[in-house]
Short mmCIF file of C-alpha atoms and ligand atoms in Angstrom, two decimals:
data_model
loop_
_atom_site.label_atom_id
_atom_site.label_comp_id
_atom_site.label_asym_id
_atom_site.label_seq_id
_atom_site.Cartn_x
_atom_site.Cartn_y
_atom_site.Cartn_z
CA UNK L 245 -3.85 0.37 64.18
CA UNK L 246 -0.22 -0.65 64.93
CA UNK L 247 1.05 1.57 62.61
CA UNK L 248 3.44 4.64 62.65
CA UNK L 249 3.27 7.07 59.83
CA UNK L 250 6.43 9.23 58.95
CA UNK L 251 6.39 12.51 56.37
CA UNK L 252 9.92 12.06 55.45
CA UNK L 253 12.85 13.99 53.57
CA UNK L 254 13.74 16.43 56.25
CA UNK L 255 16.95 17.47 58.06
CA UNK L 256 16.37 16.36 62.01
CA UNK L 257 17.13 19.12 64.61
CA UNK L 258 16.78 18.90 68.39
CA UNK L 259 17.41 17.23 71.21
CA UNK L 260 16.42 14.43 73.03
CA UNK L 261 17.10 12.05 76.37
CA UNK L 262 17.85 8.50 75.98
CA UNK L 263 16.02 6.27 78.00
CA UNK L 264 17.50 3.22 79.95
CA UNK L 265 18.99 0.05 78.58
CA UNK L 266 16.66 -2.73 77.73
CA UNK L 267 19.43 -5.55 77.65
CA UNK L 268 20.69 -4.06 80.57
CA UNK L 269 17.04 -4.14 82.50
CA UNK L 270 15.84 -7.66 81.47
CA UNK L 271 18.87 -9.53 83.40
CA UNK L 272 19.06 -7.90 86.34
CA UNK L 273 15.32 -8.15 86.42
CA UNK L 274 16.41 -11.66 86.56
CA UNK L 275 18.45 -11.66 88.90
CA UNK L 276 16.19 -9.74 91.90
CA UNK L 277 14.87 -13.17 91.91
CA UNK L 278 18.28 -14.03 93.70
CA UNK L 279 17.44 -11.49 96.13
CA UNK L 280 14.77 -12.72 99.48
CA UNK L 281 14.15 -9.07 99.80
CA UNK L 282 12.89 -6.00 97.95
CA UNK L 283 14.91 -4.56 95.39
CA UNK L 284 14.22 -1.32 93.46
CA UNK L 285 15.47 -0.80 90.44
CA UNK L 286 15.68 3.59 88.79
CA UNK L 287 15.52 4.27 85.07
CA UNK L 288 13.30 1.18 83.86
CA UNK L 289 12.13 2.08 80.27
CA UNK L 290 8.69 1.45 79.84
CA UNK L 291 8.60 -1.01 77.21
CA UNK L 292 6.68 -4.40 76.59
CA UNK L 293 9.45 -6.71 76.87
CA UNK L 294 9.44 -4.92 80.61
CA UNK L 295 6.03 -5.53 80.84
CA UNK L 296 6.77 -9.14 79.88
CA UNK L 297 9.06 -9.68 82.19
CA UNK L 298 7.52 -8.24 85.38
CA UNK L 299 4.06 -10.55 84.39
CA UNK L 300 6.81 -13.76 84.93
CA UNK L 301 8.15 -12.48 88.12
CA UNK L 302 4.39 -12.30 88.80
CA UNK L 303 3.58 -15.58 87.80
CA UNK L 304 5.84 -17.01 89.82
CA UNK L 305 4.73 -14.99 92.89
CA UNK L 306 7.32 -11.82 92.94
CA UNK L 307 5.21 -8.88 94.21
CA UNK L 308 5.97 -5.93 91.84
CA UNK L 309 5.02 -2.32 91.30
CA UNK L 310 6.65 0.12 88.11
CA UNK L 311 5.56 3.74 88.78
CA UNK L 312 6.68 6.08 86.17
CA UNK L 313 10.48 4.80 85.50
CA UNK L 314 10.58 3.12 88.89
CA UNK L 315 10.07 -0.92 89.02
CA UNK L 316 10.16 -2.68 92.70
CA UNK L 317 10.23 -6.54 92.83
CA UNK L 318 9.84 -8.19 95.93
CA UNK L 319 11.22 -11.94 95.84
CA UNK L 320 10.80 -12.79 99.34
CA UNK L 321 8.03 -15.52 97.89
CA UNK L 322 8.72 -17.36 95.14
CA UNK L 323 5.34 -20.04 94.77
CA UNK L 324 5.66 -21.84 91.45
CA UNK L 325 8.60 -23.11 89.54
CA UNK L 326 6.74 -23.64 85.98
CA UNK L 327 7.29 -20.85 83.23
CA UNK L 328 5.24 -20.76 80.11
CA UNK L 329 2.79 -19.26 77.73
CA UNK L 330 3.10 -16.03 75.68
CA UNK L 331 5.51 -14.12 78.39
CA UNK L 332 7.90 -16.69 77.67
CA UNK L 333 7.69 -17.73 74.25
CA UNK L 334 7.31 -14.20 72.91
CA UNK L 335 10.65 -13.12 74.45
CA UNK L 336 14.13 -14.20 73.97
CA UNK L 337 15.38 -12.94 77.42
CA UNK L 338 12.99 -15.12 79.10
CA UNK L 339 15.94 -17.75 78.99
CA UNK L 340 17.88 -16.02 81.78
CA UNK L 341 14.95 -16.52 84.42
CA UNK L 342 16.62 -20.48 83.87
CA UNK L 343 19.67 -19.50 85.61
CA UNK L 344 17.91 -17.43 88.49
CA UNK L 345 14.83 -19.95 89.01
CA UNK L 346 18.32 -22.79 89.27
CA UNK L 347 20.16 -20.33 91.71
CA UNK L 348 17.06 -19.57 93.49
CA UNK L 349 14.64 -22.80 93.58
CA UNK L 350 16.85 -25.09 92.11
CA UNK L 351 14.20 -26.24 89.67
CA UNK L 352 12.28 -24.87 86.70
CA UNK L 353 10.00 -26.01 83.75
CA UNK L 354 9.93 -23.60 81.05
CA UNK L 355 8.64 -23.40 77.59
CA UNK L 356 11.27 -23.07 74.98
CA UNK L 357 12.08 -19.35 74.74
CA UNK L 358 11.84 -16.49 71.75
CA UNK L 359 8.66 -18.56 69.95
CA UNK L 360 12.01 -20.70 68.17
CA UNK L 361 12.47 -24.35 68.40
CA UNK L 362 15.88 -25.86 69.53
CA UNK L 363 17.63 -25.64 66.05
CA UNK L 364 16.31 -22.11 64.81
CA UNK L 365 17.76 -19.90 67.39
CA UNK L 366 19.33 -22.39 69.95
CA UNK L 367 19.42 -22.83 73.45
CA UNK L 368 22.41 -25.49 73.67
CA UNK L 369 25.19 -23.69 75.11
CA UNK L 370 22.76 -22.70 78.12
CA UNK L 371 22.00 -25.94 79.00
CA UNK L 372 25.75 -27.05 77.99
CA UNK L 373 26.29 -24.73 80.67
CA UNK L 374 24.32 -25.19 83.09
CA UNK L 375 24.60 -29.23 82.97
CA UNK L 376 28.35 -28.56 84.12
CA UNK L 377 26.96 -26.79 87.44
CA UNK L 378 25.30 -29.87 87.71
CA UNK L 379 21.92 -29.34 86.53
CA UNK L 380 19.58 -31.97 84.66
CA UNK L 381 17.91 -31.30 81.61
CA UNK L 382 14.58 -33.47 80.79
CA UNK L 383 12.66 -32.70 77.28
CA UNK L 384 8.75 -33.08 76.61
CA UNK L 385 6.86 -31.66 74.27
CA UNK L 386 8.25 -27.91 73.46
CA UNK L 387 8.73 -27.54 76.97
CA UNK L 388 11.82 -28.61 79.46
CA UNK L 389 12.71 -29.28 83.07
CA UNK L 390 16.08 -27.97 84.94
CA UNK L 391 16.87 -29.70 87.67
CA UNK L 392 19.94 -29.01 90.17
CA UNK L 393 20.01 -30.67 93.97
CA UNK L 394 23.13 -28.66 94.25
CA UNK L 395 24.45 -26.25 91.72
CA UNK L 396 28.03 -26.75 92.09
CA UNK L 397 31.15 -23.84 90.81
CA UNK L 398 33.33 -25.10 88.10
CA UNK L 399 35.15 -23.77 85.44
CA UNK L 400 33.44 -23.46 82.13
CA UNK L 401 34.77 -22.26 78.72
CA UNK L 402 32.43 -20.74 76.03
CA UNK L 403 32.45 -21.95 72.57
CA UNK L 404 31.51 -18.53 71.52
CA UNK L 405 30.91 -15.40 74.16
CA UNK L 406 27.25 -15.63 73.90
CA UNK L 407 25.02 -12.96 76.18
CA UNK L 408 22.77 -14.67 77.28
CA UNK L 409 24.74 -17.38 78.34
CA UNK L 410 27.04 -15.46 80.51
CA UNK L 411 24.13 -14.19 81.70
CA UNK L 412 22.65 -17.52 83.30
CA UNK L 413 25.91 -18.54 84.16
CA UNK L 414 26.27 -15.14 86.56
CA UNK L 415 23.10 -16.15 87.92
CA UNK L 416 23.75 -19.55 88.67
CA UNK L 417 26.93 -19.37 90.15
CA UNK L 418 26.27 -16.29 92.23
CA UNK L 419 24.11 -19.41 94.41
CA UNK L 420 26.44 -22.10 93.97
CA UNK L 421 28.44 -23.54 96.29
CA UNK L 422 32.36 -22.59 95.47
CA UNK L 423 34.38 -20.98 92.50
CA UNK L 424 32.71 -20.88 89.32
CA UNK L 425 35.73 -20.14 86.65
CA UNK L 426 34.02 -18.92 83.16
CA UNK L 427 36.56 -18.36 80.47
CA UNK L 428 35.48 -16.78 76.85
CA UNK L 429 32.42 -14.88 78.69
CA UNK L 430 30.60 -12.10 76.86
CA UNK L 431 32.34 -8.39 77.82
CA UNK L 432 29.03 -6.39 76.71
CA UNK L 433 28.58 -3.57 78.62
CA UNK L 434 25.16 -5.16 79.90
CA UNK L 435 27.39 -7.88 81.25
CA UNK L 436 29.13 -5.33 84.03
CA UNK L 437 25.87 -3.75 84.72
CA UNK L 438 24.53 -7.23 85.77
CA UNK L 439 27.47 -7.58 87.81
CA UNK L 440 27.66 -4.43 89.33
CA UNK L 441 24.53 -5.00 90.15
CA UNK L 442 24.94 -8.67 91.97
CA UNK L 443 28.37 -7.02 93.48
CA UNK L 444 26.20 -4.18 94.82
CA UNK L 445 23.63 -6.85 96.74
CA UNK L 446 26.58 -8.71 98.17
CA UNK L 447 27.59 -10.82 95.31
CA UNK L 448 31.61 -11.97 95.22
CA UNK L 449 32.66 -11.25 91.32
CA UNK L 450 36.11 -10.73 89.82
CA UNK L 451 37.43 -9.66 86.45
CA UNK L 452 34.46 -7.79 85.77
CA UNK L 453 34.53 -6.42 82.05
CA UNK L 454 36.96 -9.05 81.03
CA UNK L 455 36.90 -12.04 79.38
CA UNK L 456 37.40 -14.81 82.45
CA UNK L 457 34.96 -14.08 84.92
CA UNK L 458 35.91 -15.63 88.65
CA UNK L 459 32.17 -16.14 90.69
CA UNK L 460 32.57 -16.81 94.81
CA UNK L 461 29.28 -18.48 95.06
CA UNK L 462 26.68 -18.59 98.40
CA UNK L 463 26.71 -15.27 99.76
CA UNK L 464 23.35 -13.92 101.01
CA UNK L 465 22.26 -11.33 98.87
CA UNK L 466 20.26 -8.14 100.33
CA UNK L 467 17.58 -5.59 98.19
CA UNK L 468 19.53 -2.30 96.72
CA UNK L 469 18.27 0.16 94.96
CA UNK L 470 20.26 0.05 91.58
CA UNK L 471 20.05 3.06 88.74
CA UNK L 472 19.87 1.44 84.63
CA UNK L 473 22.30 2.92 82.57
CA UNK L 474 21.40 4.43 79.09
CA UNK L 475 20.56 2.58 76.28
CA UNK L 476 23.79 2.38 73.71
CA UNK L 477 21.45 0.90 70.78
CA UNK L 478 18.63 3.34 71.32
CA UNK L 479 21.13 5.96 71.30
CA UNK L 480 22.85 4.26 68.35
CA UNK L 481 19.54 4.67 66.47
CA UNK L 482 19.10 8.03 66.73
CA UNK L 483 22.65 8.71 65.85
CA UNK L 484 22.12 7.04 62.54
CA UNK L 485 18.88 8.83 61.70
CA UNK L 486 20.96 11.83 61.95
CA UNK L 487 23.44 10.39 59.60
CA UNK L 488 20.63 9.63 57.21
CA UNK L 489 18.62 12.71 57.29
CA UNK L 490 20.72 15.09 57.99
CA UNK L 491 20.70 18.06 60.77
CA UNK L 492 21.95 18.49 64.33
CA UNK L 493 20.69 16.74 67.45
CA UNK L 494 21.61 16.41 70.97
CA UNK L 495 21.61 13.44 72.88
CA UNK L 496 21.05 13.35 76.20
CA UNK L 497 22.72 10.49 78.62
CA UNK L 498 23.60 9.13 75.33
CA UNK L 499 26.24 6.37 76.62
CA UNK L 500 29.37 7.38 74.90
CA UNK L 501 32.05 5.22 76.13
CA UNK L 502 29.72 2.00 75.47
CA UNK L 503 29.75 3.30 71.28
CA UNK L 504 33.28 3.61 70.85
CA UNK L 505 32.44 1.29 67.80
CA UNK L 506 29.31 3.19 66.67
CA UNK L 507 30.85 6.22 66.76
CA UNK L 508 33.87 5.28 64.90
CA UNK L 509 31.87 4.01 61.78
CA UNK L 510 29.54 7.12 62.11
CA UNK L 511 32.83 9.27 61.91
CA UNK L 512 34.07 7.38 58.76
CA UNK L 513 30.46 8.12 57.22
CA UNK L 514 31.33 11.92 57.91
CA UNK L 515 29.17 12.90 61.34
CA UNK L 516 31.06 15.17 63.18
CA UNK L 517 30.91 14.08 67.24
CA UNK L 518 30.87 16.26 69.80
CA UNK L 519 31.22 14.38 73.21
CA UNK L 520 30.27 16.37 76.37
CA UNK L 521 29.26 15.54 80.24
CA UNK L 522 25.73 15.53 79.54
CA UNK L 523 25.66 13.51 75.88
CA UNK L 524 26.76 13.09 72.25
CA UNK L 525 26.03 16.09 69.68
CA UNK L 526 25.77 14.72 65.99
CA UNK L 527 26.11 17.06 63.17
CA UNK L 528 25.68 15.32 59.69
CA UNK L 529 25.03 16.87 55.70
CA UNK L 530 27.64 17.38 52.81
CA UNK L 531 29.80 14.85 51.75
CA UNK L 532 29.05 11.30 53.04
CA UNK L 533 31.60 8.33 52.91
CA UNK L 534 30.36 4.56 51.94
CA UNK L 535 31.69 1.62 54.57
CA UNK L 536 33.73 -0.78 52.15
CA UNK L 537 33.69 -3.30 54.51
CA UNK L 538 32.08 -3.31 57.90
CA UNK L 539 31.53 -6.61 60.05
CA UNK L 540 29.00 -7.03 63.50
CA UNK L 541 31.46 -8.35 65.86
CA UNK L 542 30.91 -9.21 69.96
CA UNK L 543 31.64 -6.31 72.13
CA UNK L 544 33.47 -4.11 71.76
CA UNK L 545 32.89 -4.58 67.95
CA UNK L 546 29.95 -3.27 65.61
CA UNK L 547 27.29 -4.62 67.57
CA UNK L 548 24.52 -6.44 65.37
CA UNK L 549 21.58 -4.82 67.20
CA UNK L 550 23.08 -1.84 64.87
CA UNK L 551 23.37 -3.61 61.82
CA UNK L 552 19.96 -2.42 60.56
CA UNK L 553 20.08 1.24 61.66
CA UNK L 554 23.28 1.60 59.35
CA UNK L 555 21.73 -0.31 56.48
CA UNK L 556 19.21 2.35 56.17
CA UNK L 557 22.05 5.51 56.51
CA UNK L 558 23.58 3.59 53.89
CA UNK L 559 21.15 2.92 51.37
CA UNK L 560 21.44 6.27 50.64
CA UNK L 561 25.25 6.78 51.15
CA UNK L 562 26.72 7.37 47.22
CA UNK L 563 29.18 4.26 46.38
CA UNK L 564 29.51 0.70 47.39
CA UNK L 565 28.94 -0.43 50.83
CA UNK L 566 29.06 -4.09 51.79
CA UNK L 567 28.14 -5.44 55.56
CA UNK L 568 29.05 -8.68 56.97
CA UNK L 569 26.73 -10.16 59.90
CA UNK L 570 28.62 -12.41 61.94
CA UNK L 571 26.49 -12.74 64.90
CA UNK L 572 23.45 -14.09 63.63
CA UNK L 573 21.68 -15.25 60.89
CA UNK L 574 18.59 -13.82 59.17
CA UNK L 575 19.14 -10.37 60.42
CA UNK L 576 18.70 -9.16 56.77
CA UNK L 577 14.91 -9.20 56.50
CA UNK L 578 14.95 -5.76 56.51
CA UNK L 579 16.38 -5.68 53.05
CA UNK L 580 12.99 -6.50 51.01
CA UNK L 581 11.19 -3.57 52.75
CA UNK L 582 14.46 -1.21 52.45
CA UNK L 583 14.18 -1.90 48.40
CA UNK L 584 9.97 -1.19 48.37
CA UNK L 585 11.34 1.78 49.33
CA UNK L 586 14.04 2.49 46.71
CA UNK L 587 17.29 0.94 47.67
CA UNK L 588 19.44 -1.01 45.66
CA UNK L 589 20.93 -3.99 47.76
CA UNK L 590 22.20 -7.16 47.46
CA UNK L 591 22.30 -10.07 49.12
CA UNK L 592 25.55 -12.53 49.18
CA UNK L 593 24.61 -15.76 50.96
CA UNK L 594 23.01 -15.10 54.14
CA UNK L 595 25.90 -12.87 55.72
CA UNK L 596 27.00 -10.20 53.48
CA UNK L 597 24.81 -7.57 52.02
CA UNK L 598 26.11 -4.98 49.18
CA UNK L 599 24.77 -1.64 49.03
CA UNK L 600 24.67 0.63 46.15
CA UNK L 601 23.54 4.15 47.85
CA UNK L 602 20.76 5.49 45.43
CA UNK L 603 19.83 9.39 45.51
CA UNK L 604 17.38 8.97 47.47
CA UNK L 605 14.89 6.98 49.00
CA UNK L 606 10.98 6.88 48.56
CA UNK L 607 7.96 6.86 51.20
CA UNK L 608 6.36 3.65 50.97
CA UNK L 609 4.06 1.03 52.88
CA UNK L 610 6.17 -1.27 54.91
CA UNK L 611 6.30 -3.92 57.62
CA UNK L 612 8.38 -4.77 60.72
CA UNK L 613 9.49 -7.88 61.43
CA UNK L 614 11.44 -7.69 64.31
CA UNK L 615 12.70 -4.63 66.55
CA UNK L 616 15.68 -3.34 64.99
CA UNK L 617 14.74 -4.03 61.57
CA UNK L 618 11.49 -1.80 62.93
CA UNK L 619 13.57 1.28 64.39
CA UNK L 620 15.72 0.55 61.03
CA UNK L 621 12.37 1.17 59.28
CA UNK L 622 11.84 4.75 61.33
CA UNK L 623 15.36 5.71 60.08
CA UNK L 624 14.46 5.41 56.41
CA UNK L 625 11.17 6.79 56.80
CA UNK L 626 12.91 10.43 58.27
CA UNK L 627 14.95 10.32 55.17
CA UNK L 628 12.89 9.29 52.59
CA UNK L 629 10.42 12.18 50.85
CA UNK L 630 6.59 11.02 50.84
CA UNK L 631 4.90 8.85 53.41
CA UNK L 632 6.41 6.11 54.47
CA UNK L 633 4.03 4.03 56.74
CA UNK L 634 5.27 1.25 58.83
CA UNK L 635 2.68 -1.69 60.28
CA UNK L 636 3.00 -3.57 63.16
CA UNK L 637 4.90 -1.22 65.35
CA UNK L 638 4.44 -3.43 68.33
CA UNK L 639 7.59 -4.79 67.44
CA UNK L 640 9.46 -1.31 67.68
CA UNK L 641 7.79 -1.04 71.17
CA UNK L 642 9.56 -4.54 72.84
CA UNK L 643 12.57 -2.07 73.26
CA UNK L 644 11.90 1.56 72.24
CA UNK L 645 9.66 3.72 74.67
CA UNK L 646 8.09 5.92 72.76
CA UNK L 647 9.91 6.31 69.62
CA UNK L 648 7.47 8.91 67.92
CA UNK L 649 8.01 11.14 71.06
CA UNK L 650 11.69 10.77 70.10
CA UNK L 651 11.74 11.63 66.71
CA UNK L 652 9.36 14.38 67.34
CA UNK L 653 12.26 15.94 69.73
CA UNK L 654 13.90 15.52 66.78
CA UNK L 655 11.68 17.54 64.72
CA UNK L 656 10.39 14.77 62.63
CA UNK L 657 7.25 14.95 61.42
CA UNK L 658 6.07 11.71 62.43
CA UNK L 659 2.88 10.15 64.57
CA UNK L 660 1.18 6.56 65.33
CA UNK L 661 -1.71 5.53 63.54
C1 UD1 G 793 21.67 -10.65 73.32
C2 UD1 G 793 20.82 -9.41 73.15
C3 UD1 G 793 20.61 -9.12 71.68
C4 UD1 G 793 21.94 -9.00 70.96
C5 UD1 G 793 22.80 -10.24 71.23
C6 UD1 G 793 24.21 -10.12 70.66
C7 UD1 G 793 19.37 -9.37 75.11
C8 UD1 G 793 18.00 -9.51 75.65
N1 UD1 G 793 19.53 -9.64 73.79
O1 UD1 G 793 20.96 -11.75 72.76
O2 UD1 G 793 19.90 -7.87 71.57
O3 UD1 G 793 21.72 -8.89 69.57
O4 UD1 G 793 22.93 -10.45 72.66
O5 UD1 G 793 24.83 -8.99 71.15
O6 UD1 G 793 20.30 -9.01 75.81
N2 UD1 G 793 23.51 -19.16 70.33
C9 UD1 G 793 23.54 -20.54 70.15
N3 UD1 G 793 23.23 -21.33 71.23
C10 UD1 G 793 22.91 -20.82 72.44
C11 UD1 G 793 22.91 -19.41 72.62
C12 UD1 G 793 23.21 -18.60 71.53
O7 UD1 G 793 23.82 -21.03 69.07
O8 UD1 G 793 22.64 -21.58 73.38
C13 UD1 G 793 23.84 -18.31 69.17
C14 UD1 G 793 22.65 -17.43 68.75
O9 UD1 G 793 21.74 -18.12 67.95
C15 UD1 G 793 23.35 -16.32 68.03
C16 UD1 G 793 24.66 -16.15 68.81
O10 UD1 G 793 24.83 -17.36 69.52
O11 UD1 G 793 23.66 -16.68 66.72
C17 UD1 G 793 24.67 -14.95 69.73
O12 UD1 G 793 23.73 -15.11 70.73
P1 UD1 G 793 23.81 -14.46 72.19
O13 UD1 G 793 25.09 -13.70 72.38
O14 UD1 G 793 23.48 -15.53 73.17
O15 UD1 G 793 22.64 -13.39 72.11
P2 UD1 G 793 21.39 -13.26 73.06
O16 UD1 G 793 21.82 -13.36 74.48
O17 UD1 G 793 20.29 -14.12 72.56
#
């Protein structure tokens, strides 16, 4: 049915772990291509853009197994340089295979990425990047060719400190041959797993966390076993739920120093925070603060992926809130099915959005379009009285595990259809 069906308008109690990072998983995924050997990677969450991923290593001849939260790839073969079909054009992330198939073929066709055309959600500061290691672009017909007799280290400065760009960069340069120099790069905390992770097989990597990252290319990289960190945003999401619902929840592994930003804005709302060893302890009710003005920044900033999560919280926060999406645009398609369900907000443009919180909002029918706008979806559902029913929850599952076994740790009353 695709479908997940929430009885709302309850206070959320109890306590739940938080499984590992899905922008953290996809890269390094990436990058065992690097790696002529077997490389095992702990705390996979079992979601489909996982899935996804592991059917590409496949494709291309990677031998893998995921038991339980366990995922072994085994790159000593690579057979086939040519990506495409639903595994890559249903999945943003796909892109970073470019700069591992460069680093470890040297060649790859691929079909454009994320089901966009160059335009909608671009690829050009990739391939910007890439064509200053010396790779060769060729076009034809939704699909294109990289090329690279020699990937070569250079310096590079980003226009903008784009993810997956520093991403493909990492991966290219790792295999080059001499210093790669890349100014402006993207400090996300999935950023230093990926190069913990390349440092760990024998990769050479300075200023790690920082914004200039300094890559020693050509040095033989060997199989590690390699542990995923928590997820921030999946973390973040259940925070907010709190924050809308009400109640008192524990969680577990939650990633604390990676929400610094989170955590403030959920403070200004009025959660109280309790930070321990093992997690992050949310108590929310009473009197709840609107956010006059809150922007989605790069890290460490208000990260975007959480942009939707606080809508919801919001939507039922009493004043005037207003949000400001810098990162990118149309992330504010959750707003028509946030308003079946009661709220009152209003667009400005495509980047800000005003929120009037309401009393409360209403269970009602509505749709997903895209992940976080889904999990957003969840959120108002747990606060809203009545049944709220949300369809295509396939969506949801590209990056949360099992997010009705979640909730019901929670003590929501909430199941798939
Ligand atoms: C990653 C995350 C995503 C998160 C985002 C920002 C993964 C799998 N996804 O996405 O969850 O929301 O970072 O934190 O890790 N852009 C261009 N040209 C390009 C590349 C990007 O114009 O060649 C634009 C994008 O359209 C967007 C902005 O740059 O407006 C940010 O994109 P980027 O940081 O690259 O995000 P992703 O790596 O796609």
């Amino acid at each position: 049915m695709d479908t997940i069906h929430i009885r709302g308008g309850s206070a959320l109690f109890g306590e739940t772990r938080i499984q590992g990072s899905k922008n953290a998983v996809l890269p390094v995924m990436a990058a065992a291509l690097l790696i002529r050997d077997v490389s095992t990677l702990e705390n996979c969450p079992q979601i489909s853009d996982v899935r996804h991923m592991l059917a590409l290593l496949e494709s291309i001849g990677c031998r893998v197994r995921h038991k339980g939260h366990t995922l072994t790839i085994d790159a000593r073969n690579i057979s086939e340089d040519t990506m495409s079909g639903e595994n890559v054009t249903g999945m943003r992330s796909s892109i970073t295979l470019l700069g591992a198939m460069l680093g470890r073929v040297g060649e790859v066709t691929m079909a454009y990425p994320g089901g966009c055309v160059i335009g909608e959600r671009p690829i050009d500061m990739h391939l910007d990047a890439l064509r200053r290691m010396g790779v060769a672009v060729y076009e034809k017909e939704g699909c294109f060719t990289a090329r690279a007799r020699c990937l070569e280290g250079t310096v590079i400065s980003l226009p903008f400190s784009s993810v997956g760009v520093t991403e493909n960069v990492l991966l290219a340069a790792v295999m080059a041959r001499g210093v790669t120099v890349l100014q402006n790069a993207a400090r996300e905390p999935e950023i230093v797993t990926l190069c913990e992770f390349l440092r760990e097989a024998g990769a050479v990597i300075e200023g790690i966390g920082g914004p200039v990252l300094i890559i020693q290319g050509g040095h033989e990289l060997h199989g590690i076993c390699f542990r995923i960190p928590a997820d921030r945003i999946v973390a973040g999401t259940y925070l907010m739920s709190v924050l809308g619902a009400g109640g008192n929840i524990f969680l577990e592994d939650a990633p604390v120093s990676q929400m610094r930003a989170v955590l403030r804005t959920a403070q200004e709302i009025g959660a109280q925070i309790h930070i321990s060893r093992e997690g992050l302890n949310v108590i929310a009710g009473g009197y709840r603060a609107p956010v006059p003005c809150l922007k989605t920044e790069v890290y460490p900033g208000f990260p975007t992926d959480m942009q939707s999560p606080l809508m919801a919280v919001l939507a039922c926060v009493p004043g005037t809130s207003m949000i400001e999406e810098t990162i990118f645009e149309n992330r504010f398609r959750i707003v028509d099915q946030l308003r079946r369900m009661g709220a009152c907000i209003e667009l400005r443009g495509t980047k800000q959005a005003v929120i009037t919180g309401v009393d409360s909002l209403l269970g009602a029918q509505v749709t997903a379009q895209e992940l976080r706008g889904g999990a957003a979806l969840v959120i108002a559902g747990c606060m809203a009285p009545g049944e709220t029913v949300i369809t295509n929850r396939h969506f949801i599952e590209r990056g949360y595990e099992d997010i009705c076994r979640d909730y019901q740790n929670l003590g929501a009353n909430i199941r798939i259809g």
